[in-house]
CSV table of C-alpha atoms in Angstrom, one decimal:
chain,number,residue,atom,x,y,z
A,1,MET,CA,-22.6,-4.7,-5.3
A,2,ALA,CA,-19.0,-4.7,-7.6
A,3,GLU,CA,-18.5,-1.6,-9.3
A,4,LEU,CA,-18.4,-3.8,-12.4
A,5,LYS,CA,-21.5,-5.7,-12.1
A,6,ALA,CA,-23.5,-2.6,-11.5
A,7,ARG,CA,-21.8,-0.8,-15.2
A,8,LEU,CA,-22.9,-4.0,-16.7
A,9,ARG,CA,-26.6,-3.8,-15.7
A,10,ALA,CA,-26.9,0.3,-16.2
A,11,ASP,CA,-25.7,-0.2,-19.8
A,12,LEU,CA,-27.8,-3.1,-20.0
A,13,ALA,CA,-30.5,-0.6,-19.2
A,14,ALA,CA,-29.4,1.7,-21.8
A,15,ALA,CA,-28.7,-0.7,-24.6
A,16,ILE,CA,-32.5,-1.6,-23.7
A,17,LYS,CA,-33.5,1.7,-24.3
A,18,ALA,CA,-31.6,2.3,-27.4
A,19,ARG,CA,-33.1,-1.0,-28.5
A,20,GLU,CA,-29.5,-2.2,-29.6
A,21,SER,CA,-30.6,-6.2,-29.6
A,22,THR,CA,-26.8,-7.5,-30.2
A,23,ARG,CA,-25.5,-5.5,-26.9
A,24,MET,CA,-28.6,-6.0,-25.3
A,25,ALA,CA,-28.6,-9.9,-25.7
A,26,ALA,CA,-24.8,-10.0,-24.6
A,27,LEU,CA,-25.2,-8.4,-21.4
A,28,ARG,CA,-28.2,-10.4,-20.5
A,29,MET,CA,-25.9,-13.6,-20.8
A,30,ALA,CA,-23.1,-11.9,-19.0
A,31,LEU,CA,-25.5,-10.8,-15.9
A,32,ALA,CA,-27.6,-14.6,-16.4
A,33,ALA,CA,-23.8,-16.2,-16.0
A,34,LEU,CA,-22.6,-13.8,-13.0
A,35,THR,CA,-26.0,-14.4,-11.6
A,36,THR,CA,-25.1,-18.3,-11.4
A,37,GLU,CA,-21.3,-18.1,-10.5
A,38,GLU,CA,-23.1,-16.1,-7.4
A,39,VAL,CA,-25.3,-18.6,-6.1
A,40,ALA,CA,-23.3,-21.5,-7.5
A,41,GLY,CA,-22.1,-23.5,-4.1
A,42,ASP,CA,-23.3,-23.6,-0.5
A,43,VAL,CA,-23.8,-20.4,0.3
A,44,ALA,CA,-24.9,-16.8,-2.5
A,45,ARG,CA,-22.5,-14.9,-2.3
A,46,GLU,CA,-21.6,-11.3,-4.0
A,47,LEU,CA,-18.5,-11.5,-6.7
A,48,SER,CA,-15.7,-9.1,-6.6
A,49,ASP,CA,-14.6,-7.0,-9.3
A,50,ALA,CA,-11.8,-9.4,-9.9
A,51,GLU,CA,-14.0,-12.7,-10.2
A,52,VAL,CA,-16.2,-10.5,-12.4
A,53,GLN,CA,-14.1,-10.2,-14.6
A,54,LYS,CA,-13.2,-14.0,-14.9
A,55,VAL,CA,-16.7,-14.5,-15.1
A,56,LEU,CA,-17.2,-12.3,-18.3
A,57,THR,CA,-13.4,-13.7,-19.9
A,58,ARG,CA,-15.2,-17.1,-19.6
A,59,GLU,CA,-18.0,-15.9,-21.2
A,60,VAL,CA,-15.8,-14.3,-24.1
A,61,LYS,CA,-13.9,-17.4,-24.7
A,62,LYS,CA,-17.2,-19.0,-25.2
A,63,ARG,CA,-18.8,-16.7,-27.5
A,64,LYS,CA,-14.8,-17.4,-29.5
A,65,GLU,CA,-15.2,-21.0,-29.6
A,66,ALA,CA,-18.8,-21.1,-30.6
A,67,ALA,CA,-18.1,-18.6,-33.9
A,68,GLU,CA,-15.7,-21.0,-34.6
A,69,ALA,CA,-17.8,-23.7,-34.3
A,70,PHE,CA,-20.8,-22.0,-36.7
A,71,ALA,CA,-17.9,-21.0,-39.0
A,72,GLY,CA,-16.9,-24.2,-39.7
A,73,ALA,CA,-20.4,-25.3,-40.2
A,74,GLY,CA,-20.3,-23.0,-42.4
A,75,ARG,CA,-23.1,-20.8,-40.4
A,76,ALA,CA,-21.7,-17.5,-41.0
A,77,GLU,CA,-24.3,-14.8,-39.8
A,78,GLN,CA,-24.2,-17.1,-36.5
A,79,ALA,CA,-20.8,-16.6,-36.5
A,80,GLN,CA,-20.6,-13.4,-36.5
A,81,ALA,CA,-23.2,-12.3,-34.0
A,82,GLU,CA,-21.0,-14.6,-31.6
A,83,ARG,CA,-18.1,-12.1,-32.6
A,84,ASP,CA,-20.1,-9.1,-31.7
A,85,GLU,CA,-21.3,-10.3,-28.2
A,86,ALA,CA,-17.4,-11.5,-27.7
A,87,ALA,CA,-16.6,-7.6,-28.8
A,88,VAL,CA,-19.5,-6.2,-26.6
A,89,LEU,CA,-18.2,-8.3,-23.6
A,90,THR,CA,-14.4,-7.6,-24.4
A,91,ASP,CA,-15.1,-3.7,-23.5
A,92,TYR,CA,-15.3,-4.6,-19.6
A,93,LEU,CA,-12.4,-6.2,-19.6
A,94,PRO,CA,-8.5,-5.1,-18.8
A,95,GLN,CA,-6.5,-4.6,-22.1
A,96,GLN,CA,-5.1,-7.6,-23.2
A,97,LEU,CA,-1.4,-7.6,-23.1
A,98,THR,CA,1.1,-7.0,-26.0
A,99,ASP,CA,3.8,-9.8,-27.3
A,100,ASP,CA,6.4,-7.7,-25.9
A,101,GLU,CA,4.5,-7.0,-22.8
A,102,LEU,CA,4.1,-10.4,-22.1
A,103,GLU,CA,7.3,-12.1,-23.4
A,104,THR,CA,9.0,-9.3,-20.6
A,105,ILE,CA,6.8,-10.9,-17.6
A,106,VAL,CA,7.7,-14.9,-18.9
A,107,VAL,CA,11.0,-13.5,-18.9
A,108,GLY,CA,10.6,-12.4,-15.3
A,109,ALA,CA,8.6,-15.4,-13.9
A,110,VAL,CA,11.5,-17.9,-15.2
A,111,ALA,CA,14.2,-15.5,-13.5
A,112,GLU,CA,12.1,-15.6,-10.2
A,113,VAL,CA,12.1,-19.7,-11.4
A,114,THR,CA,15.4,-19.2,-11.3
A,115,GLU,CA,16.0,-17.9,-8.3
A,116,GLN,CA,14.4,-19.9,-6.3
A,117,LEU,CA,15.8,-23.3,-8.0
A,118,GLY,CA,18.7,-22.0,-8.0
A,119,ASP,CA,19.1,-23.4,-11.4
A,120,ALA,CA,17.6,-22.2,-14.8
A,121,PRO,CA,14.2,-24.2,-14.8
A,122,GLY,CA,13.3,-26.8,-17.8
A,123,GLN,CA,10.1,-28.4,-18.9
A,124,ARG,CA,9.3,-30.0,-15.8
A,125,GLN,CA,9.2,-26.8,-14.2
A,126,MET,CA,6.8,-24.8,-16.6
A,127,GLY,CA,4.0,-25.5,-14.0
A,128,GLN,CA,5.8,-23.4,-11.4
A,129,VAL,CA,7.0,-20.9,-14.0
A,130,MET,CA,3.3,-20.5,-14.8
A,131,LYS,CA,1.7,-20.0,-11.4
A,132,ALA,CA,4.4,-16.6,-11.4
A,133,ALA,CA,3.6,-15.5,-14.9
A,134,ASN,CA,-0.3,-15.7,-14.4
A,135,ALA,CA,0.1,-13.7,-10.6
A,136,LYS,CA,1.5,-11.5,-12.9
A,137,VAL,CA,-0.4,-11.8,-15.9
A,138,ALA,CA,-4.1,-11.3,-13.5
A,139,GLY,CA,-6.3,-12.3,-16.3
A,140,ARG,CA,-4.4,-9.7,-19.2
A,141,ALA,CA,-3.6,-12.7,-21.4
A,142,GLU,CA,-5.5,-15.7,-22.2
A,143,GLY,CA,-4.0,-18.7,-20.4
A,144,GLY,CA,-3.2,-20.1,-23.9
A,145,ARG,CA,-0.9,-17.3,-25.3
A,146,VAL,CA,0.6,-17.4,-21.9
A,147,ALA,CA,1.7,-20.9,-21.9
A,148,ALA,CA,2.9,-20.6,-25.3
A,149,SER,CA,5.7,-17.9,-24.5
A,150,VAL,CA,6.4,-19.5,-21.5
A,151,ARG,CA,6.8,-23.0,-23.5
A,152,ALA,CA,8.8,-21.1,-26.0
A,153,LYS,CA,11.2,-19.4,-23.3
A,154,LEU,CA,11.8,-22.4,-21.6
A,155,GLN,CA,12.8,-24.4,-24.5
A,156,ASN,CA,15.4,-21.9,-25.6
């Protein structure tokens, strides 16, 4: 079993014993999403820690989007509950990159693609730069942040 998944299960048991309702709900939903991911496809499989992180990232993104929707509908209480659940799940993800660290990675990715092409990449080569940058970012920054940084670097 993936180490991260085992930690989620142990923390769920602790949250149940401590009667922490927000933490308990967030961890139950995360474990349900992991189980769904494991049985998706032709054959059931065990997820690696990297795959568990991807699922947790997706769940955090869902909670943030739901919080925005609730806030837009004037339901502040539900929006706060979604934000709280996202915060619980964020604790299990790697530390997010700062803007400076992300920019350093993007500069390196642009240099790498420049070396491959023999010419500075433009907007048309954004996909190649994104591929190189995402390989180095490895889930430590949201795709939208990476794309914005790459786009800004390619326009300069």
